[in-house]
XYZ file of N, CA and C in Angstrom:
492
model
N 0.892 -1.087 0.144
C -0.055 0.461 0.104
C 1.038 1.165 0.137
N 0.508 2.213 -0.679
C 1.012 3.197 -1.222
C 0.248 4.712 -0.592
N 1.191 5.051 0.443
C -0.213 6.735 1.200
C 0.640 7.567 0.434
N -0.865 8.290 -0.306
C -0.504 9.583 -0.950
C -0.396 10.621 -0.199
N 0.255 11.740 -0.229
C 0.888 12.978 0.494
C 0.471 14.382 -0.598
N -0.539 15.037 -0.520
C -0.790 16.059 -1.103
C -0.161 17.336 -0.250
N 1.030 18.198 -0.650
C 1.594 19.244 -0.368
C 1.174 20.564 -0.781
N 0.644 21.537 -0.218
C 0.000 22.612 -0.820
C 0.443 24.085 -0.638
N 0.516 25.144 -1.202
C 1.020 26.068 -1.163
C 0.313 27.055 -2.268
N 0.362 28.217 -2.216
C -0.500 29.201 -2.666
C 0.246 29.041 -4.563
N 1.049 29.397 -4.412
C 1.507 29.396 -5.858
C 2.520 28.177 -6.498
N 2.617 27.123 -5.560
C 3.237 25.950 -5.595
C 4.648 25.864 -6.552
N 5.505 26.625 -5.809
C 6.694 27.481 -6.696
C 7.975 27.248 -5.608
N 7.512 26.948 -4.477
C 8.918 27.073 -4.083
C 8.642 26.134 -2.456
N 7.429 26.522 -1.764
C 7.849 25.056 -0.260
C 6.917 23.882 -0.693
N 5.759 24.063 -1.401
C 5.357 22.733 -1.385
C 6.136 22.258 -2.295
N 7.089 22.554 -3.350
C 7.487 22.128 -4.295
C 9.143 21.341 -3.735
N 9.222 21.869 -2.719
C 10.526 21.063 -1.513
C 9.854 20.044 -0.882
N 8.507 20.415 -0.124
C 8.100 19.024 0.326
C 7.886 18.113 -0.481
N 7.339 18.004 -2.008
C 6.922 17.184 -2.782
C 8.220 16.461 -2.773
N 9.721 17.199 -3.126
C 10.546 16.450 -3.724
C 11.403 15.766 -2.210
N 11.390 16.328 -0.957
C 11.717 15.773 0.127
C 11.031 14.297 0.483
N 9.538 14.141 0.381
C 9.039 13.063 0.714
C 9.107 12.313 -0.636
N 9.519 12.356 -1.670
C 9.483 11.460 -2.597
C 10.507 11.051 -2.222
N 11.977 11.615 -2.088
C 13.126 11.308 -1.978
C 13.745 10.517 -0.436
N 12.867 10.799 0.381
C 13.291 10.013 1.869
C 12.403 8.856 1.550
N 11.498 8.504 1.006
C 10.574 7.705 0.639
C 11.345 6.482 -0.021
N 12.128 7.006 -0.899
C 13.274 5.820 -1.385
C 13.772 5.546 -1.019
N 14.310 6.307 -0.375
C 16.068 6.684 0.647
C 15.538 5.281 1.740
N 14.617 5.437 2.162
C 14.097 4.600 3.160
C 13.634 3.621 3.168
N 12.928 3.572 2.192
C 12.065 2.241 1.612
C 10.562 2.090 2.136
N 10.099 3.548 2.141
C 9.095 4.031 2.956
C 7.771 4.121 2.209
N 6.608 3.411 2.369
C 5.223 3.547 1.312
C 4.879 4.820 1.414
N 5.943 5.725 1.103
C 4.958 6.987 0.390
C 5.178 7.481 -1.217
N 4.121 8.567 -1.694
C 4.032 9.482 -2.550
C 3.600 10.742 -2.392
N 4.501 11.751 -3.287
C 3.711 12.643 -2.546
C 3.383 13.343 -3.806
N 2.994 14.761 -3.980
C 2.780 15.555 -5.686
C 2.325 16.579 -4.228
N 2.599 18.072 -5.395
C 2.133 19.553 -4.805
C 1.608 20.370 -5.418
N 1.048 21.206 -5.600
C -0.150 21.583 -6.285
C 0.077 23.224 -5.219
N -0.831 24.058 -5.963
C -1.411 25.178 -5.143
C -2.360 25.712 -5.722
N -3.349 26.735 -5.289
C -4.791 27.313 -5.725
C -4.475 28.348 -6.656
N -3.310 29.835 -6.844
C -3.200 29.734 -7.696
C -1.343 29.512 -8.320
N -1.388 28.817 -8.895
C -0.149 28.406 -9.175
C 0.593 29.536 -10.526
N 1.876 30.038 -10.188
C 2.518 30.962 -10.772
C 2.999 30.562 -12.479
N 2.772 28.187 -12.226
C 3.423 28.161 -13.881
C 4.679 28.105 -13.697
N 5.559 28.333 -12.721
C 6.734 28.055 -12.706
C 6.978 27.556 -11.240
N 7.952 26.621 -11.391
C 8.888 26.411 -10.151
C 10.305 27.662 -9.830
N 10.086 27.871 -8.445
C 11.198 28.975 -8.315
C 12.898 28.333 -8.913
N 13.784 28.897 -9.417
C 14.867 28.371 -9.578
C 16.072 27.904 -8.362
N 15.416 28.574 -7.503
C 16.239 28.471 -5.979
C 16.005 27.201 -5.447
N 14.742 27.101 -5.796
C 14.034 25.204 -4.962
C 14.737 24.472 -5.947
N 14.746 24.233 -7.219
C 14.958 23.263 -7.797
C 16.886 23.534 -7.742
N 17.048 24.064 -7.526
C 19.078 24.886 -7.014
C 19.625 23.864 -5.480
N 18.831 24.367 -4.723
C 19.297 23.930 -3.193
C 18.287 22.165 -3.333
N 17.372 21.499 -3.954
C 17.324 20.333 -4.135
C 18.029 19.257 -4.781
N 18.642 20.160 -6.291
C 19.548 19.456 -7.160
C 21.260 19.465 -6.295
N 21.364 19.835 -5.006
C 22.232 20.702 -4.659
C 22.813 19.160 -3.594
N 21.533 19.171 -3.243
C 21.533 17.762 -1.980
C 20.861 16.472 -2.792
N 21.084 16.466 -4.240
C 21.079 14.938 -4.891
C 19.781 14.699 -4.874
N 19.103 15.736 -5.220
C 17.226 14.986 -5.104
C 17.203 15.316 -6.427
N 16.408 14.305 -7.540
C 15.930 14.425 -7.854
C 14.900 15.698 -8.621
N 14.624 16.559 -9.904
C 13.876 17.310 -9.688
C 13.075 17.163 -11.175
N 13.989 16.319 -11.761
C 12.795 15.718 -13.184
C 11.132 15.761 -12.816
N 10.386 16.503 -13.599
C 9.369 16.108 -13.671
C 8.648 17.302 -12.845
N 9.594 17.954 -11.775
C 8.830 19.173 -10.954
C 8.470 19.866 -11.708
N 7.231 20.477 -11.250
C 6.481 21.985 -11.864
C 5.496 21.889 -11.344
N 4.969 23.208 -11.474
C 3.962 24.162 -10.536
C 2.516 23.588 -11.391
N 1.970 23.729 -10.381
C 0.213 22.672 -10.638
C -0.714 23.247 -9.817
N -1.939 23.183 -10.495
C -2.933 23.982 -10.033
C -3.437 22.700 -8.691
N -3.718 22.768 -7.916
C -4.659 21.839 -6.909
C -5.968 21.062 -7.706
N -6.627 21.756 -8.464
C -7.805 21.362 -9.125
C -7.321 20.106 -9.951
N -5.879 19.790 -9.949
C -5.539 17.946 -10.917
C -6.111 17.439 -10.051
N -5.822 17.303 -8.701
C -5.845 16.867 -7.542
C -7.091 16.707 -6.828
N -8.404 17.435 -7.263
C -9.750 17.300 -6.660
C -10.686 16.476 -7.744
N -10.003 15.698 -8.944
C -11.311 15.029 -9.484
C -11.055 13.833 -8.957
N -12.746 13.193 -9.705
C -12.612 11.907 -9.275
C -11.793 11.069 -9.486
N -11.100 11.027 -10.728
C -10.657 10.410 -11.120
C -8.553 10.318 -10.436
N -8.513 11.105 -9.867
C -7.317 11.629 -9.119
C -6.572 11.008 -8.073
N -5.202 10.585 -7.881
C -4.881 9.893 -6.551
C -5.648 10.100 -5.297
N -6.339 8.567 -4.714
C -7.102 9.474 -3.333
C -5.727 10.030 -2.663
N -6.039 10.823 -1.592
C -5.033 11.320 -1.098
C -5.136 10.691 0.558
N -4.416 10.576 1.319
C -4.269 10.291 2.449
C -3.776 11.127 3.812
N -2.906 11.972 3.481
C -2.350 13.146 3.946
C -2.472 14.546 2.926
N -3.004 15.465 3.526
C -2.362 16.674 2.635
C -2.294 18.086 3.765
N -0.852 18.365 3.292
C -0.457 19.176 4.020
C -0.492 20.434 3.280
N -0.829 21.701 3.790
C -0.350 23.093 3.510
C 0.638 23.797 4.627
N 1.925 24.296 3.859
C 3.153 24.863 4.142
C 3.063 25.783 4.306
N 2.183 26.833 3.560
C 1.911 28.626 3.505
C 1.195 29.051 4.224
N 0.728 30.219 4.969
C -0.309 30.255 5.740
C -1.491 30.890 4.939
N -0.837 31.495 3.656
C -2.032 31.595 2.832
C -3.240 30.791 2.732
N -2.357 29.523 1.978
C -3.004 28.474 1.493
C -3.903 27.803 2.822
N -3.209 27.651 3.807
C -4.047 27.259 5.143
C -5.196 27.906 5.316
N -5.127 29.146 5.157
C -6.274 30.013 4.828
C -7.877 29.574 3.977
N -7.224 29.135 2.510
C -8.197 29.042 2.109
C -8.979 28.094 1.896
N -10.437 27.799 1.659
C -11.217 26.972 1.606
C -10.472 26.248 0.455
N -10.357 25.038 0.916
C -9.931 23.967 -0.438
C -10.698 23.167 -1.093
N -10.593 22.375 -1.927
C -11.818 21.483 -2.468
C -11.945 20.155 -1.664
N -12.779 19.525 -2.229
C -12.830 18.122 -1.552
C -11.812 17.139 -2.318
N -11.178 16.422 -1.628
C -10.121 15.424 -1.661
C -10.778 14.056 -2.069
N -10.463 13.587 -3.155
C -10.960 12.584 -3.398
C -10.314 11.585 -2.046
N -10.610 10.240 -1.778
C -10.211 9.749 -0.263
C -10.880 10.626 0.724
N -10.190 10.057 2.078
C -10.310 11.108 3.610
C -9.034 11.161 3.969
N -8.559 12.424 3.377
C -7.015 12.872 3.795
C -7.554 13.167 5.292
N -6.036 13.321 5.740
C -5.902 13.476 7.049
C -5.348 15.141 6.700
N -5.785 16.433 7.459
C -4.982 17.527 7.137
C -4.336 17.744 8.430
N -3.409 18.691 7.808
C -2.137 19.148 8.781
C -1.903 20.419 7.919
N -1.213 21.690 9.214
C -0.914 22.901 8.262
C 0.600 22.694 9.412
N 1.726 23.031 8.068
C 2.910 23.207 8.700
C 3.518 24.181 8.095
N 3.518 25.500 8.571
C 3.537 26.753 8.100
C 4.966 27.271 8.352
N 5.851 27.348 6.715
C 7.059 27.695 7.081
C 7.259 29.052 6.344
N 7.927 29.887 6.741
C 8.366 30.756 6.128
C 8.782 31.206 4.328
N 7.956 31.834 3.524
C 8.592 32.095 2.084
C 9.972 32.438 1.826
N 10.725 31.593 1.324
C 11.808 31.785 1.185
C 12.640 32.987 0.143
N 11.401 32.704 -0.982
C 11.869 33.564 -2.244
C 11.733 35.213 -1.581
N 11.041 35.151 -0.213
C 11.084 36.893 0.425
C 12.072 37.167 0.948
N 13.039 36.370 1.326
C 13.833 36.681 2.469
C 14.721 37.862 1.703
N 15.474 38.650 2.973
C 15.944 40.141 2.193
C 17.561 39.497 1.631
N 17.972 40.459 0.789
C 19.328 40.061 0.378
C 19.499 39.904 -1.102
N 20.345 39.315 -1.185
C 21.020 39.004 -2.512
C 20.822 37.476 -2.947
N 21.463 37.305 -3.636
C 20.871 35.639 -4.554
C 21.509 34.439 -3.377
N 22.987 35.100 -2.484
C 23.552 34.491 -1.819
C 22.459 33.932 -0.760
N 21.927 35.364 -0.406
C 21.358 35.212 1.047
C 20.007 34.009 0.680
N 19.278 34.345 -0.952
C 18.367 33.320 -0.750
C 18.456 31.849 -0.933
N 19.776 31.680 -1.466
C 20.080 30.654 -1.281
C 20.118 30.116 -0.263
N 20.584 30.846 0.583
C 20.511 30.607 2.197
C 18.651 29.963 2.743
N 18.014 31.001 2.452
C 16.543 30.794 2.732
C 16.420 29.697 2.164
N 16.373 29.245 0.886
C 16.065 28.167 0.196
C 16.550 26.940 1.393
N 17.832 26.767 1.342
C 18.486 25.267 2.081
C 17.823 25.315 3.589
N 17.796 26.460 4.102
C 17.228 26.175 5.404
C 15.674 26.112 5.812
N 15.202 26.452 4.700
C 13.440 26.250 4.285
C 13.352 24.167 4.030
N 14.566 24.114 2.665
C 14.209 22.401 2.611
C 14.715 21.574 3.380
N 15.670 22.415 4.552
C 16.169 21.114 5.789
C 14.932 21.575 7.068
N 14.213 22.306 6.892
C 13.092 22.419 7.872
C 11.911 21.742 7.224
N 11.939 21.644 6.479
C 10.883 20.822 5.587
C 10.898 19.197 5.951
N 12.065 19.098 5.223
C 12.914 17.790 5.260
C 13.095 17.154 6.664
N 12.770 17.920 8.316
C 12.971 17.250 9.280
C 11.482 17.067 9.720
N 10.616 17.678 9.230
C 9.275 17.145 9.556
C 9.068 16.302 8.859
N 9.268 15.889 7.164
C 8.772 14.834 6.375
C 10.056 13.317 7.492
N 10.962 13.574 7.548
C 11.729 12.283 8.466
C 10.932 12.071 9.446
N 10.703 12.779 10.434
C 9.137 12.530 11.518
C 7.912 11.635 11.155
N 7.405 12.145 9.944
C 6.104 11.364 9.255
C 6.680 10.412 9.019
N 7.900 9.929 8.344
C 8.414 8.758 7.431
C 8.488 7.787 8.512
N 9.008 8.219 9.802
C 9.812 7.364 11.158
C 8.064 6.704 11.410
N 7.217 7.339 11.377
C 5.727 6.965 12.033
C 5.410 5.610 11.605
N 4.824 5.044 12.068
C 4.426 3.174 11.838
C 2.733 3.698 10.855
N 2.690 4.094 9.907
C 1.595 4.546 9.334
C 0.744 3.864 9.044
N 1.667 2.194 8.501
C 0.313 1.175 8.384
C -0.620 0.779 9.421
N -0.064 1.240 10.636
C -1.025 0.217 12.083
C -1.574 1.626 12.191
N -1.558 2.484 11.777
C -2.314 4.007 12.766
C -3.651 4.223 12.267
N -4.126 4.217 12.531
C -6.057 4.802 12.590
C -5.985 6.450 11.824
N -6.774 7.196 11.510
C -6.683 7.993 10.567
C -6.999 9.176 12.273
N -7.553 8.753 13.327
C -7.289 9.647 14.367
C -5.811 9.326 15.462
N -5.206 8.538 15.030
C -3.877 8.733 15.791
C -3.002 9.247 14.713
N -3.292 9.397 13.132
C -2.384 9.961 12.794
C -2.688 11.344 12.859
N -3.511 11.862 12.953
C -3.887 13.293 13.055
C -3.498 13.910 14.380
N -3.147 12.851 15.126
C -2.601 13.347 16.388
C -1.254 13.345 16.466
N -0.397 12.159 15.434
C 1.079 12.770 15.055
C 1.113 13.644 14.516
N 0.510 13.759 13.722
C 1.022 14.954 12.642
C 0.521 16.229 13.445
N -0.210 16.532 14.150
C -0.690 17.298 15.140
C 1.031 17.491 16.057
N 1.176 16.496 16.855
C 2.687 16.664 17.368
C 4.138 17.291 16.495
N 3.954 16.670 15.599
C 5.143 16.814 14.068
C 4.755 18.564 13.642
N 3.847 19.005 13.551
C 3.744 20.420 13.798
C 4.029 21.080 14.771
N 4.176 20.844 16.303
C 4.623 21.595 17.081
C 5.888 21.686 17.306
N 6.855 20.386 16.627
C 8.207 20.450 16.958
C 9.243 21.317 16.376
């Protein structure tokens, strides 16, 4: 069984893309049954080049990474999501569409690295810090015995991760 994770951010250009890539990379590396997707309510149509750069620098495959609308995942023929994670406050405040399945929903807010002050070097650092912060929460998700957990137990565990 594979557990599908949808990572949401308004523009689907940075934080949600980092989340999708980190889930898929760590799941493969750790042999865990997760598959991630990312999307946004108002996708920018492009992935921030700094997001791609920090992922590639960390040895994470970015082939196929693109900015997507969450409408792609709200269709009846879309993969059923088990977990929906919002990673920006604006996406968390929006009314999300109905997702196929009955996903557990959680908000893990991260500052927008594209708004970090300074030059390109400072932005690269902000993106790397964000990648690592998201990765830390994803590692905690990967450590859960998700195959044995009820939705109530999973929600409680995700709430604990949100506060870590």
